[in-house]
Tab-separated table of C-alpha atoms and ligand atoms in Angstrom:
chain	number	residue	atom	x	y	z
A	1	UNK	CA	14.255	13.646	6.500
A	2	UNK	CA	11.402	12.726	8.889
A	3	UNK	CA	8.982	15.561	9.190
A	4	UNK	CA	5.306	16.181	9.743
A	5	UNK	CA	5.128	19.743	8.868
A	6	UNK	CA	1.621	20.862	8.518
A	7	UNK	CA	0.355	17.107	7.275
A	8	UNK	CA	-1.310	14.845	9.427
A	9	UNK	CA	1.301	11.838	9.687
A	10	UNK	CA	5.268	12.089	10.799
A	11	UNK	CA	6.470	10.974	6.816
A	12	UNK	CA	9.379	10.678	5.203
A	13	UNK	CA	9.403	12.334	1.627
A	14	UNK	CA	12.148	12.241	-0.918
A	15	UNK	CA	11.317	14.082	-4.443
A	16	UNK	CA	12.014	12.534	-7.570
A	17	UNK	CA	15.098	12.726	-9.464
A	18	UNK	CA	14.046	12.281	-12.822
A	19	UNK	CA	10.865	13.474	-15.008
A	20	UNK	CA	7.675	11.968	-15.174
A	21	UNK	CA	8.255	9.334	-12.334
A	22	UNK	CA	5.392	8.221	-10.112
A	23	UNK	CA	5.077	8.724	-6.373
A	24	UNK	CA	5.312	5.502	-4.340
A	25	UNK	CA	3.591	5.460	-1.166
A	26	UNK	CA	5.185	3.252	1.263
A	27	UNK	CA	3.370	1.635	4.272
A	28	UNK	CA	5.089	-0.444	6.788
A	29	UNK	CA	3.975	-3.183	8.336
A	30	UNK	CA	3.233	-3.404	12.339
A	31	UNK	CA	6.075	-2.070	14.626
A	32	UNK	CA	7.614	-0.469	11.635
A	33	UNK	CA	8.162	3.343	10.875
A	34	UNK	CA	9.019	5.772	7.626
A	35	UNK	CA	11.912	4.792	7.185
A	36	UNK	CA	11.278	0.765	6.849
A	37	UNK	CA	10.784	0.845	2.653
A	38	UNK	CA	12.458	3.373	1.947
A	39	UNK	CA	15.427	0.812	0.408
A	40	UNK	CA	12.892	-1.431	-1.276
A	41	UNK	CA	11.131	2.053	-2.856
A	42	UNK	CA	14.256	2.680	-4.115
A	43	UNK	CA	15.022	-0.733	-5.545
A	44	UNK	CA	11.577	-1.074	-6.759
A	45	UNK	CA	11.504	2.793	-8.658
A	46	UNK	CA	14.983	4.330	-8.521
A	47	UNK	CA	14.214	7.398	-9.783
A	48	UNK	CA	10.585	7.950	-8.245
A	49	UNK	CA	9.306	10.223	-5.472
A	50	UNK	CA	9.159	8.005	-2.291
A	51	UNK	CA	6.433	9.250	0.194
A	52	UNK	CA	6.390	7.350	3.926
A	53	UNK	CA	4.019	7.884	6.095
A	54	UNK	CA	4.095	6.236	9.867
A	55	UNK	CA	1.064	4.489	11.045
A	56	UNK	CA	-0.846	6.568	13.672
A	57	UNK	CA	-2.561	4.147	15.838
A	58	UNK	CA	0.172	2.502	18.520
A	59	UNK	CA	-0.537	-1.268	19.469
A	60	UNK	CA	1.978	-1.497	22.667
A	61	UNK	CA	3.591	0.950	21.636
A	62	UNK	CA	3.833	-0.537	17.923
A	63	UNK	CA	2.996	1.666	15.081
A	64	UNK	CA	-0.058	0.640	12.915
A	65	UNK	CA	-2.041	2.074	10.037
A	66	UNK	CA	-5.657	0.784	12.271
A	67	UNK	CA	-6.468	-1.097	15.101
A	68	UNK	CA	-6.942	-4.577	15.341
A	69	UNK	CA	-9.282	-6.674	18.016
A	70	UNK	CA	-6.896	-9.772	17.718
A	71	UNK	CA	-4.273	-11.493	14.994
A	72	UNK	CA	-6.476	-11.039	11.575
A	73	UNK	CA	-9.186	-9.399	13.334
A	74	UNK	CA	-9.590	-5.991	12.627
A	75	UNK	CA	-11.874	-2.903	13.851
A	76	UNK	CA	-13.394	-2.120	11.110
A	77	UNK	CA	-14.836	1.532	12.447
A	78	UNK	CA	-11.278	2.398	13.023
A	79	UNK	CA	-9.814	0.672	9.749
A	80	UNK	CA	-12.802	3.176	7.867
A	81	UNK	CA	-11.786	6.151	10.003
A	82	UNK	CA	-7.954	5.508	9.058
A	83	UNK	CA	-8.353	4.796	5.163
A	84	UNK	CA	-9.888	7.692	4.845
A	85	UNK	CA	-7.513	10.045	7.130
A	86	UNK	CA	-4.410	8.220	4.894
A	87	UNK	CA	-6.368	9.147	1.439
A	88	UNK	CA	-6.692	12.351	2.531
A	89	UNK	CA	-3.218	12.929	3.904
A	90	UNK	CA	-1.785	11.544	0.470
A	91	UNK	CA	-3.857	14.267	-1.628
A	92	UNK	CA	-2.863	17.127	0.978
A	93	UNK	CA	0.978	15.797	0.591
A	94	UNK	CA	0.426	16.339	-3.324
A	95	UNK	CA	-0.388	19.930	-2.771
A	96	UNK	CA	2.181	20.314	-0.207
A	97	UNK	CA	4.755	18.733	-2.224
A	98	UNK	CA	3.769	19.502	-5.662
A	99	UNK	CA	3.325	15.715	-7.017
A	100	UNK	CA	0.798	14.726	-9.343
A	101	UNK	CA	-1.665	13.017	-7.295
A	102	UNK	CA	-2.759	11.047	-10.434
A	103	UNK	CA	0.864	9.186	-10.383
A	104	UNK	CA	0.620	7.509	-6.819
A	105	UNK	CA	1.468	3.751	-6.240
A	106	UNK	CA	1.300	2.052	-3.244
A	107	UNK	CA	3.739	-0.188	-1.563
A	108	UNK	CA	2.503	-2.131	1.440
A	109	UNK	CA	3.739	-4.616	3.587
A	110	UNK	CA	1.511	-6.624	5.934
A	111	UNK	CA	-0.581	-4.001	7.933
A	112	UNK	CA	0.405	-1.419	5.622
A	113	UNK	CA	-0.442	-3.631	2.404
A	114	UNK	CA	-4.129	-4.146	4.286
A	115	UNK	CA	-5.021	-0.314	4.560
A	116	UNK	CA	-3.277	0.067	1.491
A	117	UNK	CA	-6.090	-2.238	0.218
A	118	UNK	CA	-8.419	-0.503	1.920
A	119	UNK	CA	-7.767	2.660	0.431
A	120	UNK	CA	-8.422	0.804	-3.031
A	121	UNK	CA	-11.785	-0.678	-2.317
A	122	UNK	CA	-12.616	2.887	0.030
A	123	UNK	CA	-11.086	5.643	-2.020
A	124	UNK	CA	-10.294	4.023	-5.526
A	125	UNK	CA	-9.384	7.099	-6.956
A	126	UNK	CA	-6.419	7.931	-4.787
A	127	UNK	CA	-4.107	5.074	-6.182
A	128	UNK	CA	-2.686	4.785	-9.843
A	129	UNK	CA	-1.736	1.290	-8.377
A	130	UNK	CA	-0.638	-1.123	-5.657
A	131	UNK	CA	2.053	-3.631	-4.512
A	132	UNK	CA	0.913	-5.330	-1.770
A	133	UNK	CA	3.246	-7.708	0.182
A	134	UNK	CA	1.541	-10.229	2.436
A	135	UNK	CA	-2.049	-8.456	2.652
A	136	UNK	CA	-5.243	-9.693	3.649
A	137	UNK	CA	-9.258	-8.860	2.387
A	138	UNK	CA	-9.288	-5.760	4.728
A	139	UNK	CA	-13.344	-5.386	4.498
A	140	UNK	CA	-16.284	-6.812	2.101
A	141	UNK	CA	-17.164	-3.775	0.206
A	142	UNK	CA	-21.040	-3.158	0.336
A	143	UNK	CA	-20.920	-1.420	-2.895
A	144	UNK	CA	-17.916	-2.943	-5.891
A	145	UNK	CA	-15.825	0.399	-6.631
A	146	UNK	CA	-14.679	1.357	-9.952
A	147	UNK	CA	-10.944	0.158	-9.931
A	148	UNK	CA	-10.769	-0.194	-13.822
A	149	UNK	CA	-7.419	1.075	-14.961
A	150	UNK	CA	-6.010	0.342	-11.523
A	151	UNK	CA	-3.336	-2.706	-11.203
A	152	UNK	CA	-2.214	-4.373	-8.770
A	153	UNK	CA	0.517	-7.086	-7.730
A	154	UNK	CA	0.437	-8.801	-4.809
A	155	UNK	CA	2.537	-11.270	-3.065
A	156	UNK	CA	1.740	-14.437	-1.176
A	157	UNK	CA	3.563	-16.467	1.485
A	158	UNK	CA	2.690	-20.145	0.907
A	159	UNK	CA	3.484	-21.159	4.482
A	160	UNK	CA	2.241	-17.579	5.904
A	161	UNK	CA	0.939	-18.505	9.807
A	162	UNK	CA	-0.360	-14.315	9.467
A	163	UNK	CA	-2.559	-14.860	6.223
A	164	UNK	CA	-4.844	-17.808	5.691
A	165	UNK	CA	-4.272	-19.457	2.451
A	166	UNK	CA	-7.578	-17.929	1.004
A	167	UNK	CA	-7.408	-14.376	1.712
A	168	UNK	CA	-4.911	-13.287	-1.159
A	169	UNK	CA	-7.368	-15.077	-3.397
A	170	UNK	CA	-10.442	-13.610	-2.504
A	171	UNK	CA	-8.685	-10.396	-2.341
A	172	UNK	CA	-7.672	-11.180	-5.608
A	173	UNK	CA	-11.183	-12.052	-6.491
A	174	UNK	CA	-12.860	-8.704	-4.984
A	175	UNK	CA	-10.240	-6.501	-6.654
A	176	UNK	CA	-10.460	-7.834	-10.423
A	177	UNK	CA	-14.908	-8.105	-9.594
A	178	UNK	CA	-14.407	-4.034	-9.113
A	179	UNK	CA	-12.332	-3.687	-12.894
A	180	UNK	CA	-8.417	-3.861	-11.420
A	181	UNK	CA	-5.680	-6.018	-13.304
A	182	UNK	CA	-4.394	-8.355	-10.399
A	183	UNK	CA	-1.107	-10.456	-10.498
A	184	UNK	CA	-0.560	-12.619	-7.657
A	185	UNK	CA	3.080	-13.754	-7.142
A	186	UNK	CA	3.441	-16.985	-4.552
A	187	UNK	CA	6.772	-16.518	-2.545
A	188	UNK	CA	7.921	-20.222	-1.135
A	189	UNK	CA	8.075	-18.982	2.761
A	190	UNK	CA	6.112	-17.109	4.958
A	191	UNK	CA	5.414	-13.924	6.025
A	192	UNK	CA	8.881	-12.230	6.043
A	193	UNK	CA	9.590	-10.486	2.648
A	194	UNK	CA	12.173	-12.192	0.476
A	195	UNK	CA	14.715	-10.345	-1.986
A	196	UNK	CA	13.240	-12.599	-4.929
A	197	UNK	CA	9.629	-11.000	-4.847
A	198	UNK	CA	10.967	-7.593	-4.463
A	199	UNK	CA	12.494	-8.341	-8.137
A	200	UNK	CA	9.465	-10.088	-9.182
A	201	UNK	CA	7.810	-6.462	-7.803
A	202	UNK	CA	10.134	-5.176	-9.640
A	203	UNK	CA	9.541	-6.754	-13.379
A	204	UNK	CA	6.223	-6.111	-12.526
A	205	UNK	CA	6.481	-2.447	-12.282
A	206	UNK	CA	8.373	-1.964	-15.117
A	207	UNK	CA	5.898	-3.709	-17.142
A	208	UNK	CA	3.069	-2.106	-15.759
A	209	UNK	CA	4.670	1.041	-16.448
A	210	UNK	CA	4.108	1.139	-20.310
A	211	UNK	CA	0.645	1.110	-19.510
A	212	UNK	CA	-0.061	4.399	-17.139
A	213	UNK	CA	-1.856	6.660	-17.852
A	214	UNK	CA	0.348	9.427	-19.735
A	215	UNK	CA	1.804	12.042	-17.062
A	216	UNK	CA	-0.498	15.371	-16.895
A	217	UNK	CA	0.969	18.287	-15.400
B	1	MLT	C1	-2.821	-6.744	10.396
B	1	MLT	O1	-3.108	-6.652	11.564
B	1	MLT	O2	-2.901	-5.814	9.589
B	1	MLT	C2	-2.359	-8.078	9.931
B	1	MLT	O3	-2.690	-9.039	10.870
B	1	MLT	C3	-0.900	-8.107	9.661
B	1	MLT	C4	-0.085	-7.677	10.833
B	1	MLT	O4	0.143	-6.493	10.986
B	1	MLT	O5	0.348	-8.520	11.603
């Protein structure tokens, strides 16, 4: 149910039906709302706590995560402002809710993969890991954070018109500089998410999972 409650952001949140699942944090892309991945959370993790936040900033009355000064061109005062106000609203959510805020894993799509990355190179602590579906380099970090034992899968349109051909790499590129274990997956099309990444998402996952960080209460 959507709710905002005493938390900063109108969310979705759905609890986990099984022990010792992570939380996945899903971001939708621009024009989207809470309840965009909640299927793909589910076919992704089954069993895991899905937590949805909607973007706060409104372009024409689409929802965002930040603003942005043109296609690809973002405000990067706002996109600092907004990373931060998202970290902090997932660790608040973990008290409210009661989920281990050691066990979260993003799932971003376009605008929400970009603060999603954000968040990594800005607050590395907050994520366990990332899937990020179409993003882009969000910022150049000043300062290389400490993203060792963070990984991360992301996935690339070949003929994307949104992303230019080079950002996913240098993405890449910053995240594994800063200690992360990247896997880029290259999807045929463009920027619309196809069903065969979200397995290849997926397989990732599962993989990935052996190699958490053992749950602490
Ligand atoms: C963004 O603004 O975050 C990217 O250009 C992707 C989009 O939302 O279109």
């Amino acid at each position: 149910m959507t709710s905002t409650g005493t938390l900063s952001f109108v969310h979705e949140f759905a609890p986990a039906t099984a022990a010792d699942q992570p939380i996945l944090l899903l971001l939708h892309g621009t024009g989207g709302d809470e309840r965009d991945l909640l299927p793909i959370g589910r076919t992704l993790a089954p069993s895991a706590a899905l937590l949805s936040p909607r973007g706060r900033v409104l372009e024409g009355g689409a929802p965002r995560f930040f603003r942005r000064l043109a296609e690809g061109v973002f405000d990067l005062e706002d996109l600092a402002v907004r990373t931060e106000e998202l970290a902090d609203f997932v660790t608040r959510a973990a008290a409210h809710y009661g989920f281990n805020p050691a066990r979260v894993i993003a799932v971003g799509y376009s605008n929400g993969a970009n603060i999603a990355a954000s968040v990594l190179l800005r607050r590395p602590t907050v994520l366990m890991a990332a899937m990020l579906f179409r993003p882009m380099v969000p910022f150049e970090p000043a300062l290389t954070p400490d993203l060792q034992h963070v990984r991360v899968f992301i996935a690339s349109g070949r003929r994307d018109p949104i992303v230019p051909p080079g950002q996913p790499e240098r993405l890449r590129q910053l995240l594994a500089s800063a200690g992360a274990a990247v896997t880029i997956h290259w999807h045929a099309g463009g920027h619309e998410l196809g069903d065969d990444e979200v397995q290849a998402a997926r397989h990732w996952l599962d993989a990935a999972s052996a190699s958490f960080a053992p749950v602490q209460a």
